[in-house]
PDB file of C-alpha atoms in Angstrom:
ATOM      1  CA  MET A   1      -8.721   5.000 -16.845  1.00 79.00           C
ATOM      2  CA  PRO A   2     -10.887   4.408 -13.793  1.00 78.00           C
ATOM      3  CA  LEU A   3     -14.118   2.527 -14.349  1.00 78.00           C
ATOM      4  CA  PRO A   4     -17.305   3.340 -12.449  1.00 73.00           C
ATOM      5  CA  ALA A   5     -17.885   1.453  -9.201  1.00 72.00           C
ATOM      6  CA  ASP A   6     -20.842  -0.413 -10.693  1.00 73.00           C
ATOM      7  CA  ALA A   7     -18.798  -1.610 -13.702  1.00 73.00           C
ATOM      8  CA  ARG A   8     -18.730  -5.117 -12.272  1.00 69.00           C
ATOM      9  CA  ASP A   9     -22.497  -5.335 -12.746  1.00 76.00           C
ATOM     10  CA  THR A  10     -22.919  -3.503 -16.046  1.00 82.00           C
ATOM     11  CA  LEU A  11     -20.280  -1.923 -18.225  1.00 83.00           C
ATOM     12  CA  ASP A  12     -21.306   0.337 -21.062  1.00 86.00           C
ATOM     13  CA  ILE A  13     -18.473  -0.355 -23.534  1.00 87.00           C
ATOM     14  CA  THR A  14     -19.468   2.571 -25.755  1.00 88.00           C
ATOM     15  CA  ALA A  15     -19.385   5.003 -22.828  1.00 87.00           C
ATOM     16  CA  ALA A  16     -16.074   3.530 -21.622  1.00 87.00           C
ATOM     17  CA  ALA A  17     -14.552   3.966 -25.107  1.00 90.00           C
ATOM     18  CA  ARG A  18     -15.822   7.551 -25.252  1.00 90.00           C
ATOM     19  CA  GLU A  19     -14.210   8.267 -21.852  1.00 89.00           C
ATOM     20  CA  PHE A  20     -10.961   6.626 -22.977  1.00 90.00           C
ATOM     21  CA  HIS A  21     -10.793   8.847 -26.073  1.00 92.00           C
ATOM     22  CA  ARG A  22     -11.583  11.933 -23.973  1.00 90.00           C
ATOM     23  CA  LEU A  23      -8.766  11.120 -21.522  1.00 88.00           C
ATOM     24  CA  HIS A  24      -6.389  10.301 -24.401  1.00 88.00           C
ATOM     25  CA  ASP A  25      -7.107  13.733 -25.852  1.00 88.00           C
ATOM     26  CA  VAL A  26      -6.439  15.387 -22.483  1.00 86.00           C
ATOM     27  CA  GLN A  27      -3.201  13.426 -21.967  1.00 81.00           C
ATOM     28  CA  PHE A  28      -1.751  13.468 -25.492  1.00 83.00           C
ATOM     29  CA  GLY A  29      -3.548  16.296 -27.276  1.00 87.00           C
ATOM     30  CA  TYR A  30      -5.367  14.138 -29.834  1.00 88.00           C
ATOM     31  CA  HIS A  31      -7.591  11.106 -30.216  1.00 89.00           C
ATOM     32  CA  THR A  32      -8.835   8.898 -33.037  1.00 90.00           C
ATOM     33  CA  ASP A  33     -12.257   7.393 -32.455  1.00 88.00           C
ATOM     34  CA  GLU A  34     -11.736   4.856 -35.251  1.00 88.00           C
ATOM     35  CA  MET A  35      -8.605   3.296 -33.737  1.00 86.00           C
ATOM     36  CA  PRO A  36      -9.194   0.184 -31.622  1.00 88.00           C
ATOM     37  CA  ILE A  37      -8.483   0.513 -27.905  1.00 91.00           C
ATOM     38  CA  GLU A  38      -5.768  -1.781 -26.601  1.00 89.00           C
ATOM     39  CA  VAL A  39      -5.710  -2.635 -22.879  1.00 86.00           C
ATOM     40  CA  LEU A  40      -2.089  -2.769 -21.720  1.00 86.00           C
ATOM     41  CA  ASN A  41      -2.477  -2.823 -17.960  1.00 84.00           C
ATOM     42  CA  VAL A  42      -5.244  -3.553 -15.477  1.00 80.00           C
ATOM     43  CA  ARG A  43      -5.052  -2.628 -11.805  1.00 74.00           C
ATOM     44  CA  LEU A  44      -7.537  -4.020  -9.347  1.00 70.00           C
ATOM     45  CA  THR A  45      -8.119  -3.202  -5.709  1.00 66.00           C
ATOM     46  CA  ALA A  46     -10.182  -5.693  -3.735  1.00 65.00           C
ATOM     47  CA  THR A  47     -11.120  -5.848  -0.083  1.00 63.00           C
ATOM     48  CA  GLY A  48     -12.150  -9.047   1.632  1.00 64.00           C
ATOM     49  CA  LEU A  49     -11.399 -11.676   4.219  1.00 61.00           C
ATOM     50  CA  VAL A  50      -8.142 -13.561   3.903  1.00 59.00           C
ATOM     51  CA  ALA A  51      -7.914 -17.182   5.048  1.00 58.00           C
ATOM     52  CA  GLY A  52      -6.636 -17.223   8.628  1.00 53.00           C
ATOM     53  CA  SER A  53      -7.530 -13.582   9.215  1.00 54.00           C
ATOM     54  CA  SER A  54      -9.935 -14.126  12.062  1.00 54.00           C
ATOM     55  CA  GLY A  55      -9.096 -12.561  15.383  1.00 55.00           C
ATOM     56  CA  THR A  56      -8.062  -9.104  16.427  1.00 55.00           C
ATOM     57  CA  PRO A  57      -4.429  -8.179  16.903  1.00 51.00           C
ATOM     58  CA  ALA A  58      -3.413  -6.685  20.229  1.00 54.00           C
ATOM     59  CA  TRP A  59      -1.857  -3.395  19.162  1.00 52.00           C
ATOM     60  CA  ASP A  60       1.629  -2.698  20.523  1.00 50.00           C
ATOM     61  CA  ALA A  61       2.092  -6.353  21.475  1.00 55.00           C
ATOM     62  CA  ALA A  62       5.208  -7.454  23.376  1.00 62.00           C
ATOM     63  CA  GLY A  63       7.029  -8.782  20.290  1.00 73.00           C
ATOM     64  CA  VAL A  64       8.282  -5.320  19.314  1.00 87.00           C
ATOM     65  CA  ALA A  65      10.591  -4.940  22.322  1.00 88.00           C
ATOM     66  CA  GLN A  66      11.854  -8.502  21.902  1.00 90.00           C
ATOM     67  CA  ALA A  67      12.480  -7.990  18.164  1.00 93.00           C
ATOM     68  CA  HIS A  68      14.338  -4.663  18.525  1.00 95.00           C
ATOM     69  CA  ARG A  69      18.012  -5.039  17.548  1.00 96.00           C
ATOM     70  CA  GLY A  70      19.250  -1.469  17.902  1.00 96.00           C
ATOM     71  CA  GLN A  71      19.720   1.341  15.423  1.00 97.00           C
ATOM     72  CA  ARG A  72      21.666   2.089  12.265  1.00 96.00           C
ATOM     73  CA  GLN A  73      21.927   4.917   9.809  1.00 96.00           C
ATOM     74  CA  THR A  74      19.679   4.792   6.733  1.00 93.00           C
ATOM     75  CA  TRP A  75      18.929   7.235   3.951  1.00 89.00           C
ATOM     76  CA  SER A  76      15.787   9.339   4.397  1.00 90.00           C
ATOM     77  CA  PRO A  77      14.432  10.480   1.014  1.00 87.00           C
ATOM     78  CA  GLY A  78      12.105  12.959   2.750  1.00 85.00           C
ATOM     79  CA  GLN A  79      14.904  14.596   4.732  1.00 88.00           C
ATOM     80  CA  ARG A  80      17.551  13.987   2.029  1.00 88.00           C
ATOM     81  CA  ARG A  81      20.098  12.855   4.611  1.00 91.00           C
ATOM     82  CA  MET A  82      21.123   9.867   6.715  1.00 93.00           C
ATOM     83  CA  VAL A  83      18.989   9.322   9.840  1.00 96.00           C
ATOM     84  CA  ALA A  84      18.997   6.869  12.753  1.00 97.00           C
ATOM     85  CA  ALA A  85      16.532   4.019  12.133  1.00 97.00           C
ATOM     86  CA  ASP A  86      15.411   1.327  14.547  1.00 97.00           C
ATOM     87  CA  VAL A  87      16.228  -2.215  13.380  1.00 97.00           C
ATOM     88  CA  TYR A  88      13.906  -5.173  14.094  1.00 97.00           C
ATOM     89  CA  ALA A  89      14.176  -8.945  13.610  1.00 95.00           C
ATOM     90  CA  GLY A  90      11.002  -9.503  11.596  1.00 94.00           C
ATOM     91  CA  GLN A  91      10.690 -13.205  12.436  1.00 92.00           C
ATOM     92  CA  GLU A  92      10.250 -12.277  16.110  1.00 92.00           C
ATOM     93  CA  MET A  93       7.441  -9.798  15.512  1.00 92.00           C
ATOM     94  CA  LEU A  94       3.894 -10.904  16.363  1.00 88.00           C
ATOM     95  CA  PRO A  95       0.457 -10.005  14.960  1.00 84.00           C
ATOM     96  CA  GLY A  96      -0.409  -6.553  16.259  1.00 83.00           C
ATOM     97  CA  ASP A  97       3.217  -5.448  16.617  1.00 89.00           C
ATOM     98  CA  GLU A  98       3.473  -1.912  15.301  1.00 90.00           C
ATOM     99  CA  ILE A  99       6.542   0.198  14.570  1.00 94.00           C
ATOM    100  CA  GLN A 100       7.126   3.739  13.385  1.00 94.00           C
ATOM    101  CA  GLY A 101       9.507   4.764  10.665  1.00 95.00           C
ATOM    102  CA  PRO A 102      12.259   5.312  10.094  1.00 97.00           C
ATOM    103  CA  ALA A 103      12.903   1.633  10.692  1.00 97.00           C
ATOM    104  CA  VAL A 104      14.278  -1.506   9.049  1.00 97.00           C
ATOM    105  CA  VAL A 105      12.690  -4.930   9.465  1.00 97.00           C
ATOM    106  CA  GLU A 106      15.193  -7.684   8.716  1.00 96.00           C
ATOM    107  CA  LEU A 107      13.897 -11.030   7.486  1.00 95.00           C
ATOM    108  CA  GLY A 108      15.688 -14.119   6.174  1.00 90.00           C
ATOM    109  CA  THR A 109      15.229 -13.272   2.493  1.00 91.00           C
ATOM    110  CA  THR A 110      14.600  -9.523   2.488  1.00 93.00           C
ATOM    111  CA  SER A 111      14.612  -6.294   4.449  1.00 95.00           C
ATOM    112  CA  ILE A 112      11.646  -3.945   4.719  1.00 96.00           C
ATOM    113  CA  VAL A 113      12.458  -0.248   4.909  1.00 96.00           C
ATOM    114  CA  VAL A 114       9.825   1.805   6.725  1.00 96.00           C
ATOM    115  CA  LEU A 115      10.296   5.441   5.698  1.00 94.00           C
ATOM    116  CA  ASP A 116       9.965   8.388   8.086  1.00 94.00           C
ATOM    117  CA  GLU A 117       6.303   9.183   7.443  1.00 93.00           C
ATOM    118  CA  TYR A 118       5.184   5.532   7.493  1.00 94.00           C
ATOM    119  CA  ASP A 119       4.238   3.026  10.173  1.00 94.00           C
ATOM    120  CA  ALA A 120       4.130  -0.754   9.849  1.00 93.00           C
ATOM    121  CA  VAL A 121       2.084  -3.403  11.605  1.00 88.00           C
ATOM    122  CA  VAL A 122       2.064  -7.187  11.482  1.00 87.00           C
ATOM    123  CA  ASP A 123      -1.452  -8.320  10.578  1.00 82.00           C
ATOM    124  CA  VAL A 124      -3.164 -11.466  11.874  1.00 79.00           C
ATOM    125  CA  THR A 125      -1.791 -13.512   8.958  1.00 79.00           C
ATOM    126  CA  GLY A 126       1.808 -12.428   9.654  1.00 84.00           C
ATOM    127  CA  PHE A 127       2.092  -9.970   6.760  1.00 87.00           C
ATOM    128  CA  PHE A 128       3.767  -6.595   7.253  1.00 91.00           C
ATOM    129  CA  VAL A 129       1.391  -3.766   6.290  1.00 89.00           C
ATOM    130  CA  LEU A 130       2.982  -0.359   5.695  1.00 91.00           C
ATOM    131  CA  TYR A 131       0.838   2.759   5.634  1.00 91.00           C
ATOM    132  CA  LEU A 132       1.161   6.514   5.865  1.00 91.00           C
ATOM    133  CA  ARG A 133       1.076   7.513   9.532  1.00 90.00           C
ATOM    134  CA  GLU A 134      -1.763   9.964   8.806  1.00 90.00           C
ATOM    135  CA  ARG A 135      -3.937   6.963   7.783  1.00 86.00           C
ATOM    136  CA  ALA A 136      -3.246   4.945  10.961  1.00 83.00           C
ATOM    137  CA  GLU A 137      -6.814   4.838  12.276  1.00 83.00           C
ATOM    138  CA  GLU A 138      -8.219   3.771   8.902  1.00 82.00           C
ATOM    139  CA  MET A 139      -5.638   0.990   8.577  1.00 79.00           C
ATOM    140  CA  ARG A 140      -6.168  -0.230  12.135  1.00 75.00           C
ATOM    141  CA  ALA A 141      -9.895  -0.513  11.482  1.00 76.00           C
ATOM    142  CA  ARG A 142      -9.299  -2.487   8.282  1.00 74.00           C
ATOM    143  CA  ILE A 143      -6.779  -4.810   9.884  1.00 70.00           C
ATOM    144  CA  GLN A 144      -8.838  -5.379  13.026  1.00 63.00           C
ATOM    145  CA  THR A 145     -11.863  -6.409  10.982  1.00 49.00           C
ATOM    146  CA  GLY A 146      -9.772  -8.712   8.823  1.00 50.00           C
ATOM    147  CA  ARG A 147     -10.470  -6.561   5.780  1.00 45.00           C
ATOM    148  CA  THR A 148      -6.973  -5.809   4.615  1.00 44.00           C
ATOM    149  CA  PRO A 149      -6.737  -4.173   1.157  1.00 43.00           C
ATOM    150  CA  VAL A 150      -5.179  -6.369  -1.500  1.00 42.00           C
ATOM    151  CA  THR A 151      -3.877  -4.756  -4.688  1.00 41.00           C
ATOM    152  CA  ALA A 152      -3.068  -6.760  -7.806  1.00 38.00           C
TER     153      ALA A 152
END
């Protein structure tokens, strides 16, 4: 159940409970106003500066060519078939390095699969940020200002 944007300042518990019961009725076909509401899960999205996030990445930096290891076949859920995907050595990629899916980024303890409709960029802190290609400009603006979305 989404809370209003100003909930951090003032939260009307009675109004929130009323909205919960309304949504419960929509979802499950009934509600009981007398039953206590139990919070099972909380999701938070916050935007802010991350330590070490100063500076602006140089998009399409030289690390991409150096990190490229070739291609291999991977499964494309969107196309429902095997497709050729570029393979990169993640430890050699630099802030600002950007790749397009389908791709695989290999790291020492994991591999990151970048699906067909996604792109990935290394931010100024060295994290890999994946985003839908159609949101590229929005993500570039967030990353360049050091305001990378963090979801908990």
